[in-house]
mmCIF file of C-alpha atoms in Angstrom:
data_model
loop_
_atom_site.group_PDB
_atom_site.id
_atom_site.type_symbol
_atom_site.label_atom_id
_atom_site.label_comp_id
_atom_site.label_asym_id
_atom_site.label_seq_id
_atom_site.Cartn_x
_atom_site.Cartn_y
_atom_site.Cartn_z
ATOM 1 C CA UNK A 1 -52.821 -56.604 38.576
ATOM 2 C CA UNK A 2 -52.354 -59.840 36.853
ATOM 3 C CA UNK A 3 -50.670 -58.235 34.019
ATOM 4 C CA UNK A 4 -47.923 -56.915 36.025
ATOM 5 C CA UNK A 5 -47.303 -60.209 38.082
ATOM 6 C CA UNK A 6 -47.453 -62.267 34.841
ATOM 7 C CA UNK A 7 -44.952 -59.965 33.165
ATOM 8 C CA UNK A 8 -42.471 -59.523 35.905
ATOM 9 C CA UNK A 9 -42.520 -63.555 36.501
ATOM 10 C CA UNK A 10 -41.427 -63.608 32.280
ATOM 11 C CA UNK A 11 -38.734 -60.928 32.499
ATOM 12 C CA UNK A 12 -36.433 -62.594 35.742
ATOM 13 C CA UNK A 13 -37.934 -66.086 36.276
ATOM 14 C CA UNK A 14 -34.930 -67.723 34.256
ATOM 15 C CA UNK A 15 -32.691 -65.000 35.466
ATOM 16 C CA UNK A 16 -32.282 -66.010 39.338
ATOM 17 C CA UNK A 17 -31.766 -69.331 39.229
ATOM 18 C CA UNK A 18 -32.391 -72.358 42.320
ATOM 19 C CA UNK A 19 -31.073 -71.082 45.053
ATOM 20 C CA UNK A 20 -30.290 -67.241 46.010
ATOM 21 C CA UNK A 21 -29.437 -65.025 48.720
ATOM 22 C CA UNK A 22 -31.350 -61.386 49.684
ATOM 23 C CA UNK A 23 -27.898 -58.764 51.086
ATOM 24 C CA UNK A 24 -29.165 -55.461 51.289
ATOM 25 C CA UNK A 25 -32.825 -55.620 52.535
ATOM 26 C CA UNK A 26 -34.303 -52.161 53.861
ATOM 27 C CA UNK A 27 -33.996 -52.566 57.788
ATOM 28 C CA UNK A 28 -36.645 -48.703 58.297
ATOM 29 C CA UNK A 29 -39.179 -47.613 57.993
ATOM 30 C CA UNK A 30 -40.039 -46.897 54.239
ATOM 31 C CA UNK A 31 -43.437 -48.199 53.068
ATOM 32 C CA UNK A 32 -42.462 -48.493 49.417
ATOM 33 C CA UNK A 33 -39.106 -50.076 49.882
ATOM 34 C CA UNK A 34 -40.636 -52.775 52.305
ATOM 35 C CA UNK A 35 -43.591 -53.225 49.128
ATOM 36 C CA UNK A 36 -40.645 -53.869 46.889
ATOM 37 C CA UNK A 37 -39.327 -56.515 49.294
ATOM 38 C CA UNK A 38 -42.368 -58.556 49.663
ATOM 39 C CA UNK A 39 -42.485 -58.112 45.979
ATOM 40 C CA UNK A 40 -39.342 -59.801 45.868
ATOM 41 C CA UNK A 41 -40.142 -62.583 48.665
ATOM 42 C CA UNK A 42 -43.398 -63.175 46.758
ATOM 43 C CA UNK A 43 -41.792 -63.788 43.192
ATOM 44 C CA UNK A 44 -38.769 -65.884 44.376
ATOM 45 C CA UNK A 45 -40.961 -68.129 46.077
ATOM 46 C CA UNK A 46 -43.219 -68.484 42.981
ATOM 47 C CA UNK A 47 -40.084 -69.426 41.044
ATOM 48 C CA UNK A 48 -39.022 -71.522 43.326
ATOM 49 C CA UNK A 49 -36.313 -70.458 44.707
ATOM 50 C CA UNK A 50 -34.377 -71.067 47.906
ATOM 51 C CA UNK A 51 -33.098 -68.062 49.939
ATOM 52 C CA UNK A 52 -30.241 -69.306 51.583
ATOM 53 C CA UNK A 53 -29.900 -66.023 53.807
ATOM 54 C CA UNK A 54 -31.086 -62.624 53.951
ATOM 55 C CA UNK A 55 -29.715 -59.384 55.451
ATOM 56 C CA UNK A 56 -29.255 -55.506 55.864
ATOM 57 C CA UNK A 57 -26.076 -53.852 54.682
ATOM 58 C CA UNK A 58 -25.915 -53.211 58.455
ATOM 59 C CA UNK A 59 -26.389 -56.464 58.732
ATOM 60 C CA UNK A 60 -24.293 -57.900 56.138
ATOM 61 C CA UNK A 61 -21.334 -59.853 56.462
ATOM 62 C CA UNK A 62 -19.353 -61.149 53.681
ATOM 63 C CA UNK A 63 -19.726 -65.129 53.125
ATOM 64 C CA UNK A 64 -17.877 -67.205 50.298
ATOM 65 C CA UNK A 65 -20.981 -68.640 47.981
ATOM 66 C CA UNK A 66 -20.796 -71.264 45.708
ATOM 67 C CA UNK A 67 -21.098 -70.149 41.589
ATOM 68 C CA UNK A 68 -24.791 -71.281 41.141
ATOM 69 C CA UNK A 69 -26.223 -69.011 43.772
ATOM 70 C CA UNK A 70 -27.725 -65.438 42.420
ATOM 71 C CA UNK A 71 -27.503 -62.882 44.243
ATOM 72 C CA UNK A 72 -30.716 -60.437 44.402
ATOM 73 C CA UNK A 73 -30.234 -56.591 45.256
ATOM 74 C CA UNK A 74 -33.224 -55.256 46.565
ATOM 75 C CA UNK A 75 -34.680 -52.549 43.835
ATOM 76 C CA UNK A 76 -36.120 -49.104 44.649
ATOM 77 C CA UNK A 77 -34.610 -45.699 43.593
ATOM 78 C CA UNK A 78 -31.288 -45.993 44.937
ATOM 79 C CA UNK A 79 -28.812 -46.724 41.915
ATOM 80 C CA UNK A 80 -26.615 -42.984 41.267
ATOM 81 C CA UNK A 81 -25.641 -40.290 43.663
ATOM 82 C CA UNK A 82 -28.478 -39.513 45.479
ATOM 83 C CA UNK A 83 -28.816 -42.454 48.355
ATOM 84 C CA UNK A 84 -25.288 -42.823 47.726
ATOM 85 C CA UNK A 85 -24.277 -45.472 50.782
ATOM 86 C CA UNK A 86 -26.754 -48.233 49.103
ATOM 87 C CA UNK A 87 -24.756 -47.670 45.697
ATOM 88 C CA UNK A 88 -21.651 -47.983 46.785
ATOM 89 C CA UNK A 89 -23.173 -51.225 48.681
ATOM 90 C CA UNK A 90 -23.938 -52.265 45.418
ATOM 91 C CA UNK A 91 -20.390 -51.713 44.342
ATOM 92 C CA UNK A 92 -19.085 -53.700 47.147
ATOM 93 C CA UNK A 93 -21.069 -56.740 46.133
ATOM 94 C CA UNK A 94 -19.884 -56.404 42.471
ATOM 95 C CA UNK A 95 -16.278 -56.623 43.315
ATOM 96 C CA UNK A 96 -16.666 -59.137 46.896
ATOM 97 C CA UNK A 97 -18.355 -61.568 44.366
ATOM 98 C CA UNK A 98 -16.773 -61.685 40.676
ATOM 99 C CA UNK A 99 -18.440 -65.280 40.409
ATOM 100 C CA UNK A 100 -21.709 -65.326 40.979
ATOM 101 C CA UNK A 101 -24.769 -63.950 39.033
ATOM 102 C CA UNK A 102 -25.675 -60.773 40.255
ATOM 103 C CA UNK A 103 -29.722 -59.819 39.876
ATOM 104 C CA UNK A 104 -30.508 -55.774 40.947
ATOM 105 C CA UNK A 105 -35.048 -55.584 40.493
ATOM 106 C CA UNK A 106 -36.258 -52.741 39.444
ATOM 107 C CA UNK A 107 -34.392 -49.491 40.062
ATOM 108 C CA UNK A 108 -34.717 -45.541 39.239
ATOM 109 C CA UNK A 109 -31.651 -44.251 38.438
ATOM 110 C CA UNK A 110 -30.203 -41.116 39.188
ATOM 111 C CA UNK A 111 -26.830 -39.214 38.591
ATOM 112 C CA UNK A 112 -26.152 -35.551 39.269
ATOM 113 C CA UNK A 113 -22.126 -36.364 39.297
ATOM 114 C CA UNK A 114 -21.222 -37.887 35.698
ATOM 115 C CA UNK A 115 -17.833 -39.208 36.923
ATOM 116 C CA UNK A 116 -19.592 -40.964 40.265
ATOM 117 C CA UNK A 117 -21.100 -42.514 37.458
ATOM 118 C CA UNK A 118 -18.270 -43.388 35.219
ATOM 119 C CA UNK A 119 -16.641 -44.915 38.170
ATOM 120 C CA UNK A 120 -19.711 -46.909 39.125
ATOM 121 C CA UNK A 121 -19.575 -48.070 35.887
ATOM 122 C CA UNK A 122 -15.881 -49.186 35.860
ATOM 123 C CA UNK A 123 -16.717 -50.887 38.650
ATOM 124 C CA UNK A 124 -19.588 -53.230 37.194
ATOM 125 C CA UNK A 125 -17.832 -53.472 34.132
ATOM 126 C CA UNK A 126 -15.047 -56.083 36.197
ATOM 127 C CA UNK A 127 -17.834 -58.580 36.374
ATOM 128 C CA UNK A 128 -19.614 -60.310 33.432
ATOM 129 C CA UNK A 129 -22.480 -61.554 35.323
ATOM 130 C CA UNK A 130 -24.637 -58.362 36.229
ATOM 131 C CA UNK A 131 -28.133 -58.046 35.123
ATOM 132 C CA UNK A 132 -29.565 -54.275 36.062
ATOM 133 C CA UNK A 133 -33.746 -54.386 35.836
ATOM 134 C CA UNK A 134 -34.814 -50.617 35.548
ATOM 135 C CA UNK A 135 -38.640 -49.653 36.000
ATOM 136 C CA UNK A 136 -39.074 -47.118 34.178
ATOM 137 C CA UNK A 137 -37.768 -45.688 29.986
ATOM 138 C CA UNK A 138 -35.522 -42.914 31.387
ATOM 139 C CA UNK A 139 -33.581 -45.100 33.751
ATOM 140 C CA UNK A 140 -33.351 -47.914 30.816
ATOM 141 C CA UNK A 141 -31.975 -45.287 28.128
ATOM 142 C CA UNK A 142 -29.566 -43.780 30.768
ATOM 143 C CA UNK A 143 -27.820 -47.178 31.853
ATOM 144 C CA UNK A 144 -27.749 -48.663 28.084
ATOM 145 C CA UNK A 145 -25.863 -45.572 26.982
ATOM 146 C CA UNK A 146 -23.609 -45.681 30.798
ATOM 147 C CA UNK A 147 -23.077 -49.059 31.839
ATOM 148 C CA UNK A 148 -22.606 -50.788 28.588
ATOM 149 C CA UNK A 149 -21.155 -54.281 30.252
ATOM 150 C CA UNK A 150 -24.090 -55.208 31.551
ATOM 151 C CA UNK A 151 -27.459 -56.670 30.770
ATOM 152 C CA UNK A 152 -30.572 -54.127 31.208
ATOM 153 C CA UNK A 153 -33.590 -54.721 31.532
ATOM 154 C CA UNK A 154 -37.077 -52.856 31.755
ATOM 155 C CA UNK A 155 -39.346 -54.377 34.657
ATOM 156 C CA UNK A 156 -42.082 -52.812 36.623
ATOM 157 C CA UNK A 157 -42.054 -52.198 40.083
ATOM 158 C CA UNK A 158 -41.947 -55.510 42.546
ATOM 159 C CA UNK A 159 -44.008 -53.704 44.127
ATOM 160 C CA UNK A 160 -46.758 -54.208 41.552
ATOM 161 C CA UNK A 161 -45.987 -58.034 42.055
ATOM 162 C CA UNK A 162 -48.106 -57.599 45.388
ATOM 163 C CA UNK A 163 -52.096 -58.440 45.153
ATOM 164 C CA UNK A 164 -54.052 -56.173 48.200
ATOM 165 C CA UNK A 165 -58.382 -56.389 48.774
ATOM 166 C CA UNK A 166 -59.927 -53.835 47.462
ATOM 167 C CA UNK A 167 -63.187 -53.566 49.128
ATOM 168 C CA UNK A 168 -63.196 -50.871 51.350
ATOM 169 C CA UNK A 169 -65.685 -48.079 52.648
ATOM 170 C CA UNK A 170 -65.851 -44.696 50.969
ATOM 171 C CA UNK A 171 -64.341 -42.098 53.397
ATOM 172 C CA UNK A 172 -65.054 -39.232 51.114
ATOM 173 C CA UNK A 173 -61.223 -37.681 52.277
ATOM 174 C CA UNK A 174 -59.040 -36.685 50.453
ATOM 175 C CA UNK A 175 -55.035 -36.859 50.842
ATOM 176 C CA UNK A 176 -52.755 -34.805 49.885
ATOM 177 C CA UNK A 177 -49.155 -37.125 50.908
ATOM 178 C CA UNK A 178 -46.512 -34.688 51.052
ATOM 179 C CA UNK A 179 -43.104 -36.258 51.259
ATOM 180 C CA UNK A 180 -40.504 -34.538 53.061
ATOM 181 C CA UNK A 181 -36.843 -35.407 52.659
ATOM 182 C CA UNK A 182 -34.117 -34.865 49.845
ATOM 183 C CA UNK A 183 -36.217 -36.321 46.781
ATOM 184 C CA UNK A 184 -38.770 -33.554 47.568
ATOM 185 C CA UNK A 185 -39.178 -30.026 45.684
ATOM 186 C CA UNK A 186 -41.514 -26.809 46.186
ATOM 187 C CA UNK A 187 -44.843 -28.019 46.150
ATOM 188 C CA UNK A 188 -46.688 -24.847 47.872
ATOM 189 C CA UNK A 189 -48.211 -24.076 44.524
ATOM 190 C CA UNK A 190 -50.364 -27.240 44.956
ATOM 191 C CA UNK A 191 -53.987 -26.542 46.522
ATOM 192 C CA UNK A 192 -54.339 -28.545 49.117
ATOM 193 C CA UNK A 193 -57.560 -26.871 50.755
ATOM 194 C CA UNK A 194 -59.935 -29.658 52.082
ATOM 195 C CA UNK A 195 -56.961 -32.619 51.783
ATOM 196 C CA UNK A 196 -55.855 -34.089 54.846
ATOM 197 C CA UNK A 197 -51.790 -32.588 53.943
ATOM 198 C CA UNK A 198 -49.048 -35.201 56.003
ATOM 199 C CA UNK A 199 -46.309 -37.402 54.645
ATOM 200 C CA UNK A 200 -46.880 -41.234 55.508
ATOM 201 C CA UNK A 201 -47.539 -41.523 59.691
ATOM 202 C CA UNK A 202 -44.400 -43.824 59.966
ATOM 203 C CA UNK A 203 -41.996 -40.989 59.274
ATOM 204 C CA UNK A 204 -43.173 -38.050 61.639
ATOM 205 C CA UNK A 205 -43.517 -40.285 64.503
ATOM 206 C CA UNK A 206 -41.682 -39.070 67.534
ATOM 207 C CA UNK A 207 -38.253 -39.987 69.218
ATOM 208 C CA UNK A 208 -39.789 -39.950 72.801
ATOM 209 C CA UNK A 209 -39.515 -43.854 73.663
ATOM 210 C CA UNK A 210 -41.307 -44.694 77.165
ATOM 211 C CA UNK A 211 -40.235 -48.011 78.126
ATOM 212 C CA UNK A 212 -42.500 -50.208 80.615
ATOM 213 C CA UNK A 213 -41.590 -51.918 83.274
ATOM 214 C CA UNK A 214 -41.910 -55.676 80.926
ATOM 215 C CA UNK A 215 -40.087 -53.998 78.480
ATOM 216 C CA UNK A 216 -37.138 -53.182 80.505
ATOM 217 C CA UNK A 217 -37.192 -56.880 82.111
ATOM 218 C CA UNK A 218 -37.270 -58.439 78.367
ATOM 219 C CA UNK A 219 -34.109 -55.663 77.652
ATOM 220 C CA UNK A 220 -32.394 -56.970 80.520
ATOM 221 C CA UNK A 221 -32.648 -60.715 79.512
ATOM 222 C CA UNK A 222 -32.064 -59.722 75.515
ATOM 223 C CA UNK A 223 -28.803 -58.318 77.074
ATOM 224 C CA UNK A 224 -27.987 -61.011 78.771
ATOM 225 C CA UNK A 225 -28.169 -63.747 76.067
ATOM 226 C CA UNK A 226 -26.363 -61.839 73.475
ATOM 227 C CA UNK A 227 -23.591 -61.500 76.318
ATOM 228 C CA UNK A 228 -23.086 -65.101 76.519
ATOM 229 C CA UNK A 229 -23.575 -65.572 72.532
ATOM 230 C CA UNK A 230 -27.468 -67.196 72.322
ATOM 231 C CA UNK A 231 -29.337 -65.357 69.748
ATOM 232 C CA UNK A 232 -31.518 -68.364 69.983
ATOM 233 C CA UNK A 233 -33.096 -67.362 73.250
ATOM 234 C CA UNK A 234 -32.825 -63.786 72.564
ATOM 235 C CA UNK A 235 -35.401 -63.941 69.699
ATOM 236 C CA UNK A 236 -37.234 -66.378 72.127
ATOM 237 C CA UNK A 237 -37.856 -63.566 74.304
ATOM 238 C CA UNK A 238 -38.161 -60.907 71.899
ATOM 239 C CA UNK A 239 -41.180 -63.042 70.370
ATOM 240 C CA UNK A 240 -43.160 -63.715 73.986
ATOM 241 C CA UNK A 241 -42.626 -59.714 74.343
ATOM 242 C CA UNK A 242 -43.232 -58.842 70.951
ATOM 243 C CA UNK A 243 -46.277 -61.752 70.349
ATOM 244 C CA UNK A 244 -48.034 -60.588 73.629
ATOM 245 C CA UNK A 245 -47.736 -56.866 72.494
ATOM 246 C CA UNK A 246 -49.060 -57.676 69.708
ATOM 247 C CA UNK A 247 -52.586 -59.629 70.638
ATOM 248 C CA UNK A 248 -53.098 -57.569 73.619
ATOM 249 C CA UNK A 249 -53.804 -54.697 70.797
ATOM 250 C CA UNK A 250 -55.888 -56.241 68.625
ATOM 251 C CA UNK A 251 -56.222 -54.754 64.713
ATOM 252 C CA UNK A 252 -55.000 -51.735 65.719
ATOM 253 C CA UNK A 253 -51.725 -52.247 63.676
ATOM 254 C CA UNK A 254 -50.339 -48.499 64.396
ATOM 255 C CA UNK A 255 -49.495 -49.267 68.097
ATOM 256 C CA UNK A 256 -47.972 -52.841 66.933
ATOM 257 C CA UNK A 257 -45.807 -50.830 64.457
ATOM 258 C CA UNK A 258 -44.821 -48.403 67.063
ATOM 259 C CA UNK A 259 -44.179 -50.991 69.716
ATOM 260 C CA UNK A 260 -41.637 -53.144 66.578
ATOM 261 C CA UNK A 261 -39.904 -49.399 65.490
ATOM 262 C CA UNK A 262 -38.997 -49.195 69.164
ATOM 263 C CA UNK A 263 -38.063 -52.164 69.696
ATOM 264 C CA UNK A 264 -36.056 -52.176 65.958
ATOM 265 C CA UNK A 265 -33.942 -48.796 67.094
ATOM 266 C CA UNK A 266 -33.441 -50.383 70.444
ATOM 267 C CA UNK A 267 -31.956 -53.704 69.081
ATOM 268 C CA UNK A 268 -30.160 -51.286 66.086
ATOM 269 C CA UNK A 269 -28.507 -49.174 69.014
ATOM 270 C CA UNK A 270 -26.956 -52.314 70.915
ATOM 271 C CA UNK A 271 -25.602 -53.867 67.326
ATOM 272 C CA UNK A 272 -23.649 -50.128 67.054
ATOM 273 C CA UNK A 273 -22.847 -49.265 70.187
ATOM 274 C CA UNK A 274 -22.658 -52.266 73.142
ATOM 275 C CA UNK A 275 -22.257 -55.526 71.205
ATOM 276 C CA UNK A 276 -20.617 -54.395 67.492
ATOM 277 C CA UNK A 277 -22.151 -57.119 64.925
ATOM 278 C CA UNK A 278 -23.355 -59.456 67.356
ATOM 279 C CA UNK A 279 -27.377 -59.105 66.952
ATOM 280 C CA UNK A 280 -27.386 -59.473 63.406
ATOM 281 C CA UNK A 281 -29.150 -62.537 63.225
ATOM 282 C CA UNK A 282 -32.017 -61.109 66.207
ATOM 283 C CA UNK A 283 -32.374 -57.968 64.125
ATOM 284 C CA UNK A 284 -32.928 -60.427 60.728
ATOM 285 C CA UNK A 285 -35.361 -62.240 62.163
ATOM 286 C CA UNK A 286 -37.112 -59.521 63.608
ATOM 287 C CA UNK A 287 -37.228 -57.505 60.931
ATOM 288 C CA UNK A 288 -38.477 -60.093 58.671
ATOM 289 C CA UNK A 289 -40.808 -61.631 60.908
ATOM 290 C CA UNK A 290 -42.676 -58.420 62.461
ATOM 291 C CA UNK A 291 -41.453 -54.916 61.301
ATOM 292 C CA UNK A 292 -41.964 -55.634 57.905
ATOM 293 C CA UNK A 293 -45.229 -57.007 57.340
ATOM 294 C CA UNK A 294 -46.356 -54.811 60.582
ATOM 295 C CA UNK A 295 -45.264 -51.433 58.318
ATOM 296 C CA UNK A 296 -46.682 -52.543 55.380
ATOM 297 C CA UNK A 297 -50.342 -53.606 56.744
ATOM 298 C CA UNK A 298 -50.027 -50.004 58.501
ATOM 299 C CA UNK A 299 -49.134 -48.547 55.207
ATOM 300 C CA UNK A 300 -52.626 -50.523 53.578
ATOM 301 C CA UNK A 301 -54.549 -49.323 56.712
ATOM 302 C CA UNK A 302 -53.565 -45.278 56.065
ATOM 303 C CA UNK A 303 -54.214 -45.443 52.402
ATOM 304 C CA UNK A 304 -57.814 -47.061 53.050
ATOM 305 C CA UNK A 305 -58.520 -43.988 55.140
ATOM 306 C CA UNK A 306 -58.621 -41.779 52.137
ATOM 307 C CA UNK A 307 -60.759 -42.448 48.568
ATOM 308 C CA UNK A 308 -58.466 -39.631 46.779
ATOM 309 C CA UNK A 309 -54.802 -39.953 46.958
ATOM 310 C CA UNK A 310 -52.539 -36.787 45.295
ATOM 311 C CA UNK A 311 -48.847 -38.744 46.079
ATOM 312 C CA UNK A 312 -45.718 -37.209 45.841
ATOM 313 C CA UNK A 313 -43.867 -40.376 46.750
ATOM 314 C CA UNK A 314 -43.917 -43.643 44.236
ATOM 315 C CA UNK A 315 -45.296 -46.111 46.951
ATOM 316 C CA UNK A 316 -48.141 -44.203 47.605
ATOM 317 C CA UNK A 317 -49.145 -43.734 44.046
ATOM 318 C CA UNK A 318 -48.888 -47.645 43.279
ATOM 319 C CA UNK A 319 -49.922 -48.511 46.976
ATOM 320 C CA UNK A 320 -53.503 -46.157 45.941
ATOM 321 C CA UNK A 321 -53.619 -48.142 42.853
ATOM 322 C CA UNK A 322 -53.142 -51.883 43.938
ATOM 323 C CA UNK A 323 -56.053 -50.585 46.727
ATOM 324 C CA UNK A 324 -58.232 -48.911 43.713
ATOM 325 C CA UNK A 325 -58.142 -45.569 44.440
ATOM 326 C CA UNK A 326 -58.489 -42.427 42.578
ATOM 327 C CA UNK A 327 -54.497 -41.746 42.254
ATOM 328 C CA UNK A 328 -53.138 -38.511 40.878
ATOM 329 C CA UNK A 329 -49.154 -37.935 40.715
ATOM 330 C CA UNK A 330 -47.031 -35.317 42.104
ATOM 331 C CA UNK A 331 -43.167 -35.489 41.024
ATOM 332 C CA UNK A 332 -40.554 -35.511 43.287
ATOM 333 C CA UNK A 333 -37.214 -34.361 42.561
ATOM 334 C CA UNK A 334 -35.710 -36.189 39.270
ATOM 335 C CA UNK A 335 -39.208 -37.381 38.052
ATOM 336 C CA UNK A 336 -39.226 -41.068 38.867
ATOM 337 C CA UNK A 337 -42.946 -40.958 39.667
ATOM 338 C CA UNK A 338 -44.573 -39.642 36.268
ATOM 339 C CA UNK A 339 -41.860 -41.702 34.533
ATOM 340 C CA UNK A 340 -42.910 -45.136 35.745
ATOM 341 C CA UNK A 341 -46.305 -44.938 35.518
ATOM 342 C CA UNK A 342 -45.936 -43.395 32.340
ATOM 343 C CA UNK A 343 -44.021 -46.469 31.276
ATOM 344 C CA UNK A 344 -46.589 -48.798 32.140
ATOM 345 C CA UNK A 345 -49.326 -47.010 31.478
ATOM 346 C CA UNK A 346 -50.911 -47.209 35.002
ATOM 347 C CA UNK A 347 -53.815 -44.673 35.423
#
């Protein structure tokens, strides 16, 4: 996939600048936007860059920057109407920072509501700075024509920044991922017989959180540090829990994602509800340091399972493709799959 790293290095390696800061990283459990973040970690470290703090828009909170730091929206397709809280994040940023350079990757776009739009892009069009990279010829067309103040640009996926092994063993399966939320349509005419049919395991697992007895005691002292204001021995303790989990379970990387998702809505749930803003830095660091990389390697590990992938959602197309699989596309609902790999060419 050299081709793809090489070009997206070109298109936004003199865009970003020395030194940079990450607002709006994707704290869940979505394969393809966590693939777009490492993208993203992976390419600003080959540039060079320092990160001088990341965070969630949960976890966000503003901070005066000086005017030679870029900041980097995280890209996916989230810019329009659909997944409208992360635009109007985007929005937010524009105006809190009329001074510094403001870099959104690679983005679908989408707009059903042509004055959401208009006022999106009377929004933008207050700073001079704003550089929108689109991934695919639709989105590119749509936002020349819309948001005339600022600079477009066409730029694959981050997620085809990423490099994955692709010796595996043929499984002779078949999947057929079937995504299941607001981007998806009727697909019931598709034939499915013989395919294993599911959407990706992270999103139908269960609610029904059994705590153990060491997980309650590690609770009980998180609690207790964040009370008396020490994230730093909070995340100590969360990483003896978390680290011991973790090698007492060997490869099997779907019980170490299960045991970080738990632990993720547990630490989300305090932030909200019992200390308002005052784990953002434990939930940063765990986020970065385990849920990510844990839901991404699960991600790899359920697409190896299969030597036939039929995807209905992006990240499992380009996810079969990075692992060399036999990858056929399914649209979802405003046909960002068929019109990025069109762009590229990927087949």
């Amino acid at each position: 996939m050299t081709e793809f790293k090489d070009l997206i290095f070109d298109k936004l390696s003199s865009l970003v600048g020395k030194k940079c800061v990450l607002p709006d990283l994707p704290y869940y459990s979505n394969v393809g936007d966590l693939m777009i973040w490492e993208g993203m970690e992976q390419f600003i470290k080959d540039n060079g860059t320092e990160i001088l703090w990341r965070s969630s828009t949960s976890t966000f909170e503003y901070k005066p920057l000086p005017e030679d730091v870029t900041i980097c929206l995280v890209g996916g397709g989230n810019f329009g109407d659909l997944w409208r809280g992360l635009q109007e994040f985007k929005c937010k940023i524009v105006q809190l920072y009329p001074k510094n350079r403001i870099v959104i990757f690679p983005q679908s776009v989408c707009y059903n509501d042509s004055q959401l739009c208009k006022n999106d892009a009377d929004v933008f069009a207050t700073h001079n700075d704003v550089h929108i990279c689109v991934r695919d010829k639709i989105s590119f067309d749509f936002l020349k024509k819309n948001f005339p103040t600022c600079n477009i640009l066409l730029v694959p996926d981050m997620a085809l920044y990423l490099e994955f092994d692709k010796k595996h063993t043929k499984t002779n399966r078949t999947l057929f991922l079937k995504r299941n939320d607001k981007e998806s349509v009727d697909y019931s005419a598709f034939n499915a017989e013989g395919m294993d049919v599911m959407d990706w395991p992270m999103h139908q697992s269960d609610n029904n959180i059994k705590w153990s007895f060491s997980d309650r005691i590690c609770h009980k002292l998180i609690r207790s540090y964040i009370e008396k204001g020490d994230s730093a021995k909070a995340i100590k303790i969360l990483k003896c829990k978390f680290s011991g989990k973790a090698s007492s379970q060997g490869k099997d990387v779907s019980k170490k994602w299960k045991n970080a998702d738990n632990d993720l809505a547990y630490l989300l749930y305090l932030n909200r509800h019992k200390y308002p803003k005052k784990l953002d830095v434990v939930i940063d660091w765990f986020v970065q340091n385990y849920y990510q990389p844990f839901t991404i390697q699960y991600g790899v590990d359920f697409i190896n399972q299969y030597d036939v992938i039929y995807a209905t959602r992006l990240h499992a197309a380009i996810l079969g493709f990075l692992l060399g699989k036999e990858v056929h596309v399914i649209d979802n609902s405003y046909g960002k799959i068929s019109s990025l790999f069109d762009t590229w060419n990927i087949k």
